[in-house]
Every structure is written in C-alpha cells, then in structure tokens.
Coordinates of C-alpha atoms in Angstrom, one line a residue:
X1 CA 49.5 -64.6 75.4
X2 CA 50.6 -63.1 72.0
X3 CA 52.6 -66.3 71.2
X4 CA 49.6 -68.5 72.0
X5 CA 47.3 -66.4 69.8
X6 CA 49.9 -66.7 67.0
X7 CA 50.1 -70.5 67.4
X8 CA 46.3 -70.8 67.3
X9 CA 46.2 -68.5 64.3
X10 CA 48.6 -70.7 62.3
X11 CA 47.0 -73.9 63.6
X12 CA 43.6 -73.0 62.1
X13 CA 45.2 -71.7 58.9
X14 CA 47.3 -74.9 58.6
X15 CA 44.1 -77.0 59.0
X16 CA 42.5 -74.9 56.2
X17 CA 45.5 -75.6 54.0
X18 CA 45.0 -79.3 54.5
X19 CA 41.3 -79.0 53.7
X20 CA 42.0 -77.0 50.5
X21 CA 44.7 -79.4 49.3
X22 CA 42.4 -82.4 49.6
X23 CA 39.4 -80.6 48.0
X24 CA 40.1 -79.9 44.3
X25 CA 36.4 -80.3 43.5
X26 CA 33.0 -79.9 45.3
X27 CA 32.9 -83.8 45.4
X28 CA 36.2 -84.0 47.2
X29 CA 35.3 -81.1 49.6
X30 CA 32.2 -83.1 50.6
X31 CA 34.2 -86.3 51.0
X32 CA 36.7 -84.4 53.3
X33 CA 33.8 -82.9 55.3
X34 CA 32.3 -86.4 55.7
X35 CA 35.6 -87.7 57.0
X36 CA 36.0 -84.9 59.5
X37 CA 32.4 -85.3 60.7
X38 CA 32.7 -89.0 61.2
X39 CA 35.9 -88.6 63.1
X40 CA 34.0 -86.2 65.4
X41 CA 31.2 -88.7 66.1
X42 CA 28.6 -87.5 63.6
X43 CA 26.3 -90.2 62.2
X44 CA 25.5 -90.3 58.5
X45 CA 21.8 -90.5 57.6
X46 CA 20.1 -90.7 54.2
X47 CA 17.4 -88.7 52.6
X48 CA 16.1 -91.9 51.2
X49 CA 15.4 -93.4 54.6
X50 CA 13.3 -92.5 57.6
X51 CA 15.0 -90.4 60.2
X52 CA 15.1 -91.5 63.8
X53 CA 16.8 -88.6 65.7
X54 CA 17.6 -88.0 69.3
X55 CA 18.2 -84.8 71.3
X56 CA 21.9 -84.4 72.1
X57 CA 23.0 -86.4 69.0
X58 CA 24.8 -85.3 65.8
X59 CA 24.0 -86.2 62.2
X60 CA 24.8 -85.3 58.6
X61 CA 23.6 -86.2 55.1
X62 CA 24.8 -85.5 51.5
X63 CA 22.9 -84.8 48.3
X64 CA 24.6 -85.6 45.0
X65 CA 27.9 -85.9 47.0
X66 CA 28.4 -82.2 46.3
X67 CA 26.1 -80.7 49.0
X68 CA 26.3 -81.6 52.7
X69 CA 24.2 -80.7 55.7
X70 CA 25.4 -81.4 59.2
X71 CA 23.5 -80.7 62.4
X72 CA 23.7 -81.2 66.2
X73 CA 20.5 -81.3 68.2
X74 CA 20.5 -79.6 71.6
X75 CA 19.6 -81.7 74.6
X76 CA 16.8 -79.2 75.5
X77 CA 15.4 -79.2 71.9
X78 CA 11.7 -79.6 71.4
X79 CA 9.9 -79.4 68.0
X80 CA 9.2 -75.9 67.0
X81 CA 12.5 -74.5 68.4
X82 CA 14.9 -72.7 66.1
X83 CA 17.8 -73.7 63.9
X84 CA 21.0 -71.8 64.0
X85 CA 22.7 -72.2 60.6
X86 CA 25.8 -71.2 58.7
X87 CA 25.5 -71.7 55.0
X88 CA 28.3 -71.6 52.5
X89 CA 29.1 -73.3 49.1
X90 CA 31.4 -76.0 47.9
X91 CA 31.8 -74.9 44.2
X92 CA 34.2 -72.5 42.6
X93 CA 34.6 -71.1 39.0
X94 CA 36.5 -73.7 36.9
X95 CA 36.7 -75.4 33.5
X96 CA 34.6 -78.5 33.3
X97 CA 35.1 -81.2 30.7
X98 CA 32.5 -81.3 28.0
X99 CA 30.4 -84.5 27.4
X100 CA 32.5 -85.0 24.3
X101 CA 35.9 -83.6 25.2
X102 CA 38.0 -85.1 22.4
X103 CA 39.4 -82.3 20.2
X104 CA 42.2 -82.6 17.7
X105 CA 43.7 -79.5 16.0
X106 CA 47.1 -78.9 14.3
X107 CA 48.6 -82.2 15.5
X108 CA 47.6 -81.5 19.1
X109 CA 45.2 -83.4 21.4
X110 CA 43.1 -80.9 23.3
X111 CA 40.4 -81.2 25.9
X112 CA 37.1 -79.5 25.3
X113 CA 35.9 -77.6 28.3
X114 CA 32.9 -75.5 29.5
X115 CA 33.4 -72.4 31.6
X116 CA 31.7 -72.8 34.9
X117 CA 30.7 -69.7 36.8
X118 CA 32.3 -66.2 36.3
X119 CA 35.9 -67.1 36.4
X120 CA 38.8 -64.8 35.6
X121 CA 39.7 -67.0 32.6
X122 CA 42.9 -65.3 31.6
X123 CA 44.4 -66.6 34.9
X124 CA 44.0 -70.2 33.7
X125 CA 46.6 -69.7 30.9
X126 CA 50.1 -71.1 31.4
X127 CA 49.1 -73.0 34.6
X128 CA 50.1 -76.6 35.2
X129 CA 46.7 -78.3 35.1
X130 CA 45.3 -81.8 35.9
X131 CA 41.8 -83.2 36.2
X132 CA 39.7 -84.3 39.1
X133 CA 36.0 -85.2 39.8
X134 CA 33.9 -88.2 39.9
X135 CA 33.5 -91.3 37.8
X136 CA 30.6 -93.8 37.4
X137 CA 32.2 -97.3 37.2
X138 CA 30.6 -100.6 36.2
X139 CA 31.4 -103.5 38.5
X140 CA 30.7 -107.1 37.8
X141 CA 30.7 -109.8 40.5
X142 CA 29.3 -113.3 40.6
X143 CA 27.4 -112.6 37.4
X144 CA 25.6 -109.4 38.6
X145 CA 26.3 -105.9 37.5
X146 CA 26.3 -102.8 39.7
X147 CA 27.5 -99.2 39.4
X148 CA 29.6 -97.3 41.8
X149 CA 30.5 -93.6 42.2
X150 CA 34.2 -93.0 42.7
X151 CA 36.3 -89.9 43.2
X152 CA 39.4 -89.4 41.0
X153 CA 42.3 -87.0 41.0
X154 CA 45.3 -87.2 38.9
X155 CA 48.1 -85.6 40.9
X156 CA 50.6 -84.7 38.3
X157 CA 50.2 -81.9 35.8
X158 CA 48.9 -83.3 32.5
X159 CA 47.5 -80.3 30.7
X160 CA 48.2 -76.7 29.9
X161 CA 46.5 -73.7 28.2
X162 CA 49.4 -72.0 26.5
X163 CA 49.2 -68.2 25.7
X164 CA 50.2 -67.0 22.3
X165 CA 53.6 -65.3 22.0
X166 CA 53.6 -61.5 22.0
X167 CA 55.3 -61.6 18.6
X168 CA 52.1 -63.0 17.2
X169 CA 49.8 -60.6 19.2
X170 CA 51.6 -57.3 19.2
X171 CA 48.7 -55.3 20.7
X172 CA 48.0 -57.5 23.7
X173 CA 49.6 -55.1 26.2
X174 CA 47.7 -52.0 24.8
X175 CA 44.4 -53.6 23.8
X176 CA 44.2 -56.1 26.6
X177 CA 44.3 -59.9 26.7
X178 CA 40.9 -60.9 25.3
X179 CA 40.0 -64.6 25.4
X180 CA 37.6 -66.4 23.2
X181 CA 36.5 -69.1 25.6
X182 CA 35.3 -71.4 22.9
X183 CA 38.4 -71.5 20.7
X184 CA 41.3 -70.3 22.8
X185 CA 40.7 -71.8 26.2
X186 CA 41.3 -75.5 25.4
X187 CA 44.0 -77.3 27.5
X188 CA 46.6 -79.2 25.5
X189 CA 46.9 -82.8 26.6
X190 CA 49.5 -84.2 24.2
X191 CA 50.6 -84.2 20.6
X192 CA 49.2 -86.8 18.2
X193 CA 52.6 -88.2 17.5
X194 CA 53.3 -89.1 21.2
X195 CA 49.7 -90.2 21.8
X196 CA 50.0 -92.7 19.0
X197 CA 53.2 -94.1 20.5
X198 CA 51.6 -94.3 23.9
X199 CA 48.5 -96.0 22.5
X200 CA 50.6 -98.7 20.8
X201 CA 52.3 -99.6 24.1
X202 CA 49.2 -99.4 26.3
X203 CA 46.5 -101.9 27.3
X204 CA 43.9 -99.6 26.0
X205 CA 44.4 -100.8 22.4
X206 CA 43.6 -104.4 23.4
X207 CA 40.6 -103.1 25.4
X208 CA 39.1 -101.2 22.5
X209 CA 39.7 -104.1 20.1
X210 CA 37.9 -106.5 22.4
X211 CA 35.0 -104.0 22.7
X212 CA 34.8 -103.7 18.9
X213 CA 34.7 -107.5 18.6
X214 CA 32.0 -107.6 21.2
X215 CA 29.9 -105.0 19.4
X216 CA 30.4 -106.9 16.1
X217 CA 29.1 -110.1 17.7
X218 CA 26.1 -108.2 18.9
X219 CA 25.4 -107.1 15.4
X220 CA 26.5 -103.5 15.9
X221 CA 28.8 -101.9 13.4
X222 CA 29.9 -98.9 15.4
X223 CA 31.1 -98.0 18.8
X224 CA 29.8 -94.4 18.8
X225 CA 28.2 -94.7 22.2
X226 CA 31.4 -95.9 23.9
X227 CA 33.2 -93.5 26.2
X228 CA 36.4 -94.0 24.2
X229 CA 34.7 -92.3 21.2
X230 CA 34.0 -89.2 23.3
X231 CA 37.3 -88.6 25.1
X232 CA 41.0 -89.1 24.3
X233 CA 42.2 -92.6 24.9
X234 CA 45.2 -91.3 26.7
X235 CA 43.1 -89.4 29.2
X236 CA 40.8 -92.4 29.8
X237 CA 43.8 -94.7 30.4
X238 CA 45.1 -92.3 33.0
X239 CA 41.7 -92.1 34.8
X240 CA 41.3 -95.9 34.7
X241 CA 44.8 -96.4 36.1
X242 CA 44.1 -93.9 38.9
X243 CA 40.9 -95.6 40.1
X244 CA 42.0 -99.2 39.4
X245 CA 39.5 -100.2 36.7
X246 CA 39.4 -101.0 33.0
X247 CA 38.6 -98.2 30.5
X248 CA 35.5 -100.1 29.4
X249 CA 34.2 -100.0 32.9
X250 CA 34.0 -96.2 32.9
X251 CA 30.4 -95.4 32.2
X252 CA 30.5 -91.6 32.6
X253 CA 32.2 -88.9 34.6
X254 CA 32.1 -85.3 35.8
X255 CA 35.6 -83.9 35.6
X256 CA 37.1 -80.5 35.8
X257 CA 40.5 -78.9 35.2
X258 CA 42.4 -78.1 38.4
X259 CA 45.6 -76.3 39.2
X260 CA 48.3 -78.6 40.6
X261 CA 50.0 -75.9 42.6
X262 CA 49.2 -76.6 46.3
X263 CA 47.7 -74.1 48.7
X264 CA 50.3 -72.5 51.0
X265 CA 50.8 -70.0 53.8
X266 CA 53.0 -67.3 52.2
X267 CA 54.1 -63.7 52.1
X268 CA 57.3 -62.2 53.6
X269 CA 55.6 -62.2 57.0
X270 CA 53.8 -65.5 56.5
X271 CA 50.5 -63.6 56.8
X272 CA 48.7 -64.7 53.6
X273 CA 47.1 -67.8 52.2
X274 CA 47.7 -68.3 48.5
X275 CA 45.3 -70.8 47.0
X276 CA 42.6 -71.6 44.5
X277 CA 39.0 -72.0 45.7
X278 CA 39.2 -69.8 48.7
X279 CA 35.8 -68.6 47.5
X280 CA 34.2 -70.4 49.0
X281 CA 36.0 -73.3 50.6
X282 CA 37.5 -71.0 53.2
X283 CA 34.0 -70.2 54.5
X284 CA 33.0 -73.9 54.2
X285 CA 36.0 -75.0 56.2
X286 CA 35.6 -72.3 59.0
X287 CA 31.9 -73.1 59.4
X288 CA 32.5 -76.9 59.5
X289 CA 35.3 -76.7 62.0
X290 CA 33.3 -74.3 64.1
X291 CA 30.3 -76.7 64.2
X292 CA 32.5 -79.7 65.1
X293 CA 34.4 -77.9 67.8
X294 CA 31.2 -76.3 69.2
X295 CA 29.6 -79.8 69.5
X296 CA 32.6 -81.9 70.4
X297 CA 31.4 -83.0 73.8
X298 CA 28.0 -83.8 75.3
X299 CA 28.4 -80.8 77.6
X300 CA 28.4 -78.4 74.6
X301 CA 24.8 -79.4 73.9
X302 CA 23.6 -79.7 77.5
X303 CA 21.9 -76.3 77.6
X304 CA 21.2 -75.9 73.9
X305 CA 17.5 -75.7 73.0
X306 CA 17.9 -75.3 69.3
X307 CA 19.7 -77.1 66.4
X308 CA 23.1 -76.1 65.3
X309 CA 23.6 -76.6 61.6
X310 CA 26.0 -76.2 58.7
X311 CA 24.7 -76.3 55.1
X312 CA 27.3 -76.4 52.3
X313 CA 25.7 -76.1 48.9
X314 CA 26.8 -76.8 45.3
X315 CA 26.1 -74.6 42.3
X316 CA 26.2 -71.2 44.0
X317 CA 28.5 -69.9 41.3
X318 CA 25.8 -70.5 38.6
X319 CA 22.7 -69.3 40.5
X320 CA 21.9 -72.2 42.9
X321 CA 19.1 -73.5 40.7
X322 CA 19.7 -77.2 40.9
X323 CA 18.5 -80.2 43.0
X324 CA 21.5 -79.7 45.3
X325 CA 21.8 -75.9 45.2
X326 CA 20.5 -73.4 47.8
X327 CA 17.5 -72.8 45.5
X328 CA 16.4 -76.4 46.0
X329 CA 14.2 -77.5 49.0
X330 CA 17.2 -79.3 50.6
X331 CA 17.5 -77.1 53.6
X332 CA 13.8 -76.6 54.2
X333 CA 13.4 -80.4 53.8
X334 CA 16.0 -80.9 56.5
X335 CA 14.3 -78.4 58.9
X336 CA 10.9 -80.1 58.2
X337 CA 12.2 -83.6 58.8
X338 CA 14.1 -82.7 62.0
X339 CA 11.0 -81.0 63.4
X340 CA 8.6 -83.7 62.5
X341 CA 11.0 -86.4 63.9
X342 CA 10.2 -85.0 67.3
X343 CA 6.5 -84.0 66.7
X344 CA 4.5 -84.6 63.5
X345 CA 2.3 -81.5 64.0
X346 CA 2.8 -79.5 60.7
X347 CA 2.1 -76.2 62.5
X348 CA 5.4 -76.4 64.3
X349 CA 7.6 -75.9 61.2
X350 CA 6.6 -72.3 60.5
X351 CA 7.2 -71.4 64.1
X352 CA 10.6 -73.1 63.9
X353 CA 11.6 -71.1 60.8
X354 CA 10.7 -67.8 62.5
X355 CA 12.8 -68.7 65.5
X356 CA 15.8 -69.6 63.2
X357 CA 18.7 -67.6 61.9
X358 CA 21.1 -68.0 59.0
X359 CA 24.6 -66.8 58.6
X360 CA 25.3 -66.7 54.8
X361 CA 29.1 -67.0 54.7
X362 CA 30.7 -66.1 51.4
X363 CA 34.0 -64.4 50.8
X364 CA 34.1 -60.6 50.6
X365 CA 36.1 -58.1 48.5
X366 CA 39.1 -56.7 50.4
X367 CA 40.4 -53.2 49.5
X368 CA 42.9 -53.6 46.6
X369 CA 45.9 -51.3 46.9
X370 CA 46.2 -50.9 43.1
X371 CA 42.5 -50.4 42.5
X372 CA 41.3 -48.4 45.6
X373 CA 38.7 -46.4 43.6
X374 CA 36.7 -49.6 43.2
X375 CA 35.5 -49.4 46.8
X376 CA 33.1 -47.0 48.3
X377 CA 35.0 -44.5 50.5
X378 CA 33.4 -45.4 53.8
X379 CA 33.3 -49.1 53.2
X380 CA 36.7 -50.5 52.5
X381 CA 37.2 -53.9 54.1
X382 CA 40.8 -54.7 54.8
X383 CA 42.8 -57.9 55.2
X384 CA 43.3 -58.7 58.9
X385 CA 40.1 -56.7 59.7
X386 CA 37.8 -59.6 60.6
X387 CA 34.6 -60.8 59.0
X388 CA 32.8 -58.4 56.7
X389 CA 29.1 -57.8 57.1
X390 CA 27.6 -57.2 53.7
X391 CA 24.7 -54.7 53.1
X392 CA 22.7 -53.9 50.0
X393 CA 19.5 -51.8 50.0
X394 CA 18.3 -53.7 46.9
X395 CA 18.5 -57.1 48.7
X396 CA 21.4 -58.5 46.8
X397 CA 22.5 -59.3 50.3
X398 CA 19.9 -60.3 53.0
X399 CA 21.4 -58.4 55.9
X400 CA 19.2 -56.0 57.9
X401 CA 19.6 -54.0 61.1
X402 CA 18.4 -56.9 63.3
X403 CA 20.5 -59.6 61.8
X404 CA 23.6 -57.5 61.6
X405 CA 23.2 -56.4 65.2
X406 CA 22.9 -60.0 66.4
X407 CA 26.0 -61.1 64.5
X408 CA 28.0 -58.1 65.6
X409 CA 27.0 -58.4 69.2
X410 CA 28.6 -61.9 69.4
X411 CA 31.8 -60.4 68.0
X412 CA 31.8 -57.6 70.6
X413 CA 31.4 -60.0 73.4
X414 CA 34.5 -61.9 72.2
X415 CA 36.5 -58.9 71.2
X416 CA 36.5 -60.0 67.5
X417 CA 36.8 -57.3 64.8
X418 CA 34.1 -56.9 62.1
X419 CA 33.8 -54.7 59.0
X420 CA 31.1 -53.4 56.8
X421 CA 30.8 -53.5 53.0
X422 CA 28.5 -51.6 50.6
X423 CA 29.1 -51.6 46.8
X424 CA 29.5 -48.3 45.1
X425 CA 26.3 -46.9 43.6
X426 CA 27.8 -46.8 40.1
X427 CA 28.8 -50.5 40.2
X428 CA 26.8 -53.7 40.1
X429 CA 26.5 -55.9 43.2
X430 CA 27.1 -59.6 43.4
X431 CA 24.9 -61.9 45.5
X432 CA 25.0 -65.0 47.6
X433 CA 22.9 -67.8 48.8
X434 CA 21.6 -65.4 51.5
X435 CA 18.7 -63.8 49.6
X436 CA 17.8 -67.1 48.0
X437 CA 17.3 -68.8 51.4
X438 CA 15.9 -65.8 53.1
X439 CA 13.1 -65.5 50.4
X440 CA 12.7 -69.2 49.8
X441 CA 12.6 -70.3 53.4
X442 CA 11.6 -67.1 55.2
X443 CA 14.6 -67.3 57.6
X444 CA 16.3 -64.3 59.2
X445 CA 19.7 -63.9 57.4
X446 CA 22.9 -62.0 57.7
X447 CA 25.4 -62.0 54.8
X448 CA 29.1 -62.1 55.9
X449 CA 32.5 -63.1 54.6
X450 CA 36.2 -63.0 55.1
X451 CA 38.0 -60.4 53.0
X452 CA 40.1 -61.6 50.1
X453 CA 41.8 -60.5 46.9
X454 CA 41.8 -62.0 43.4
X455 CA 38.3 -63.4 43.8
X456 CA 37.5 -65.9 41.0
X457 CA 41.1 -66.1 39.9
X458 CA 42.7 -69.6 39.6
X459 CA 44.9 -68.4 42.5
X460 CA 43.3 -66.2 45.2
X461 CA 44.6 -64.8 48.5
X462 CA 43.4 -64.0 52.0
X463 CA 44.9 -63.3 55.4
X464 CA 45.8 -65.9 57.9
X465 CA 44.3 -64.1 60.9
X466 CA 41.0 -63.6 59.1
X467 CA 40.7 -67.4 58.9
X468 CA 41.1 -67.5 62.7
X469 CA 38.6 -64.6 63.2
X470 CA 36.1 -66.4 61.0
X471 CA 36.4 -69.7 62.8
X472 CA 36.2 -68.0 66.3
X473 CA 33.2 -65.9 65.3
X474 CA 31.3 -68.9 63.8
X475 CA 32.1 -71.0 66.9
X476 CA 30.9 -68.3 69.2
X477 CA 27.7 -68.0 67.1
X478 CA 26.9 -71.6 67.6
X479 CA 27.6 -71.5 71.3
X480 CA 25.7 -68.4 72.2
X481 CA 23.1 -67.4 69.7
X482 CA 20.1 -69.1 71.4
X483 CA 20.7 -67.1 74.6
X484 CA 21.3 -63.8 72.7
X485 CA 18.3 -64.2 70.5
X486 CA 16.0 -64.6 73.6
X487 CA 16.9 -61.0 74.6
X488 CA 15.7 -59.2 71.4
X489 CA 12.1 -58.6 70.5
X490 CA 11.0 -57.4 67.0
X491 CA 7.6 -58.7 65.9
X492 CA 5.2 -58.5 68.9

C-alpha cells in the first residue's frame, strides 16, 4: 500500500512538472489547460456566441487567452442549483518587456522591462533568461489581410541581469543588496559590436530596407511607428524565426523574461519541487486535474445536481482589476449564462449563488527553518502537512467557520491532513481572489493553499506530497460537496 501511495504521489508531481515546464507565461498555461480539457472531452465555447448547454456535458471558454473557466454540468442539474468552484490564478511576478524595450548603454544592448507584481527582484540577477509570451502577427492571403494571435517561447538562454562585483560594491554584505528596478534590473541581450555583425549577416537588414523604401513611396520620411524602431532588431529576428514569420509581420507583442532552468523533483530524498511560478500554477494544475478526473466518465456526473467548475484568472498578482481578472464580471457572467441556458427566469441566479461555494486556492507560507519568528506560534504550516486553511479577522481571506468546516470535513472523510494559518498581529497580511469574489459575487468562500517556501522568488519550492494532497482534496470536493452541503443549515 505504501509503495502504491508513493507511486501515485510521484505520478501527480511528475504531471505538475510537465505542466510547469510547458507554461512559462499565463498565455501558455491557458493553452496547456485547453489541450488537457480537449483531450478529456471538454467542448470549447465562446463568450461571443450563444450558449447551448446540456446537463451531463462539459465545457470551457477563455478570455484574453490568459483566463480560463471550465465546467461540468451534473445530469440532475436544474437552473437555480449551486456551482462548486475552485478558483486560482495563472499569473506570477515577472519582468515584462516595455512597449519600447530598446535600450543601449555602454556598448551593450539591454532590454527595458517593467516589474509585474511583488517579485523578489534580487533573485532575477545572474539567471539564464529568455523571453516568452504572445505575438500579434499580420497574415496576407489572396489579397486579404488578417491578424493572428500566436504564442512564442525562445528555448535557449538569451539574456542575463548581471550583478555588480563585490569589489565595486564593498558594503553589499553589510548594507544589503538594494536594487533600483529602473536602472539596474535591465537584462543584457548582446553587445553592440556583435549585434552589428549579426545584423549584417541576417535577413532583417533587407527587411528593414524594403520597409523604408515602402514608406518613402508612401510619402513618409520616417519609420518611427514600426516595431523595429521600438525593439532590438536582434530580438525581433529571433522572435520571427521562432514563430515562422517576417519581422515586418509582427504588429505587437506581450512578452516577459523567463528563467530557462526547468522545474524538477529534487532534494536528497526527492521530496521537493524546485520551480518558478509555483504561486500559483501549482494550485491551477491541481484544481484542473481534479476537475478533469472528477468528470472523466458519464457516471461521475450521474448523481450530480450542481455544476463543477474551475476558474483560473489572470492578474491576481496586481490586484485582479482587469477585464480578465477576478475583479471582472467573468465568473458571474458564466454563472448567469449557465443558469439562463436552462431557464431564463432572472430570479434563479441569486438563488444559485447562495447555493454555491468557492475554494480560493492560492499557495500558502510554510514555516521557514531560518526565519521561524515570522510565523505566529500556534499557526505554523509545514511542508508535507497538507492544504493550509487561511484565516484573517479583517477579511484579507474570506474563510469563516462554516466554509472552513465544510472544506475540513471533506478532508476528514478521506483521511487528508489540513493546517491552519493566521498572520502575526504585528505583520501585514496578503490577500487572494477569495475576498474579491466573495464580496463581488456574494458566494461562500474558503481560502486555502499548499505550503511553499521562497514565494515570489524566480525559483520557489514546495513538497511533492502536498501536491498529491491538494489534488486529492480538490477531487473529493468536486465529488462530494453537493451531498455534504445538503446536511448543513445556517440561514433559516
């Protein structure tokens, strides 16, 4: 039995590793989620079209290709019944390329970046970096022009943010490493000497010359609006080669710097996962896998009277206030459209919301052996200890006694460990999508997360068995919540 548990533990963790290594950005994470959902028989629908839904069927849609919602409708579902949702987010702190990223200083080609979210920016120094994201590409066929959205990822390391030698910063070990994110956090792409050599040999020179000639014929004396004036030609050539287009066909892009070191199972006892973006792709993966496995056959939905849903949002790290963030109407829109697809009576949606329940899944702070005083004495989540239920009296987390009981009761039934976390009174408390959705939608919410170390570093770590616990807890939630919820009464 122990050997079987260990195999399952590593099976789930290995699957997470695959998910992480194919998801350097939120766009790629959504693309991978789409692939997995399609393979599991989910049907893609569009927010721009009418929805024709059926009980017992499974669907998903995306918004901005960085947020994805997937849901499976129980065969006993009727309009007004509840939604059982796990919410997480696809974004992580990173360095995003500026609209004009071309920077030249001291004979170096540097890439201008913006800090996204609250990253531990010192961890980005001396890492082998590349770029990934999405590109808008112009396509011409039979005299007509269209524009496509393509994902791009350059695999090899092409950039680095070098630290300054201690000989030139003698007090760094006593005063601390203090980063000016405007002037000192620019990745080095190349030297101007080598870039000139590359430019002479590449096709980009001819491309730019032809474009200049075209603009001259049109009566325009400059090419200031061209993307080649905003970004280094060397970088543009690499992007164009990667996606198979001409540089002039690149209309715009959203790119970010990424670490090239792959995610791995590691540690002397192979008990850890070392990776970037565990916050919060670990929660995204576990919830997605749980939904797929809890709806993999028709029998799984035979007795389900509600809707099982996963909602993976973008922009949590910067407050969720965007068209595709948790602060947008995207989730409430989905609940409304699903309900009205079965009955157009508008009075049914408020009933459905009050019968619903959200698990806000975002990684938690594990006890750090070198900084143990940072945790409250009676609330010290540990690696290998299972999902952490987060509490905050000031509603930085949305958990209350009812929602925590329901979530913990599922764990008890399946012999799964849980832990509790409260931040120290003399420290500030972070937050999640939980309070945003609880207040914006009015849905009962519990905030939980797997424990991890090095949160918001370019390289984080968590425990292999906490990945398994998260997946099993989430799967049990989908399979059993509707029956458990029927046994508790609060507002009568």
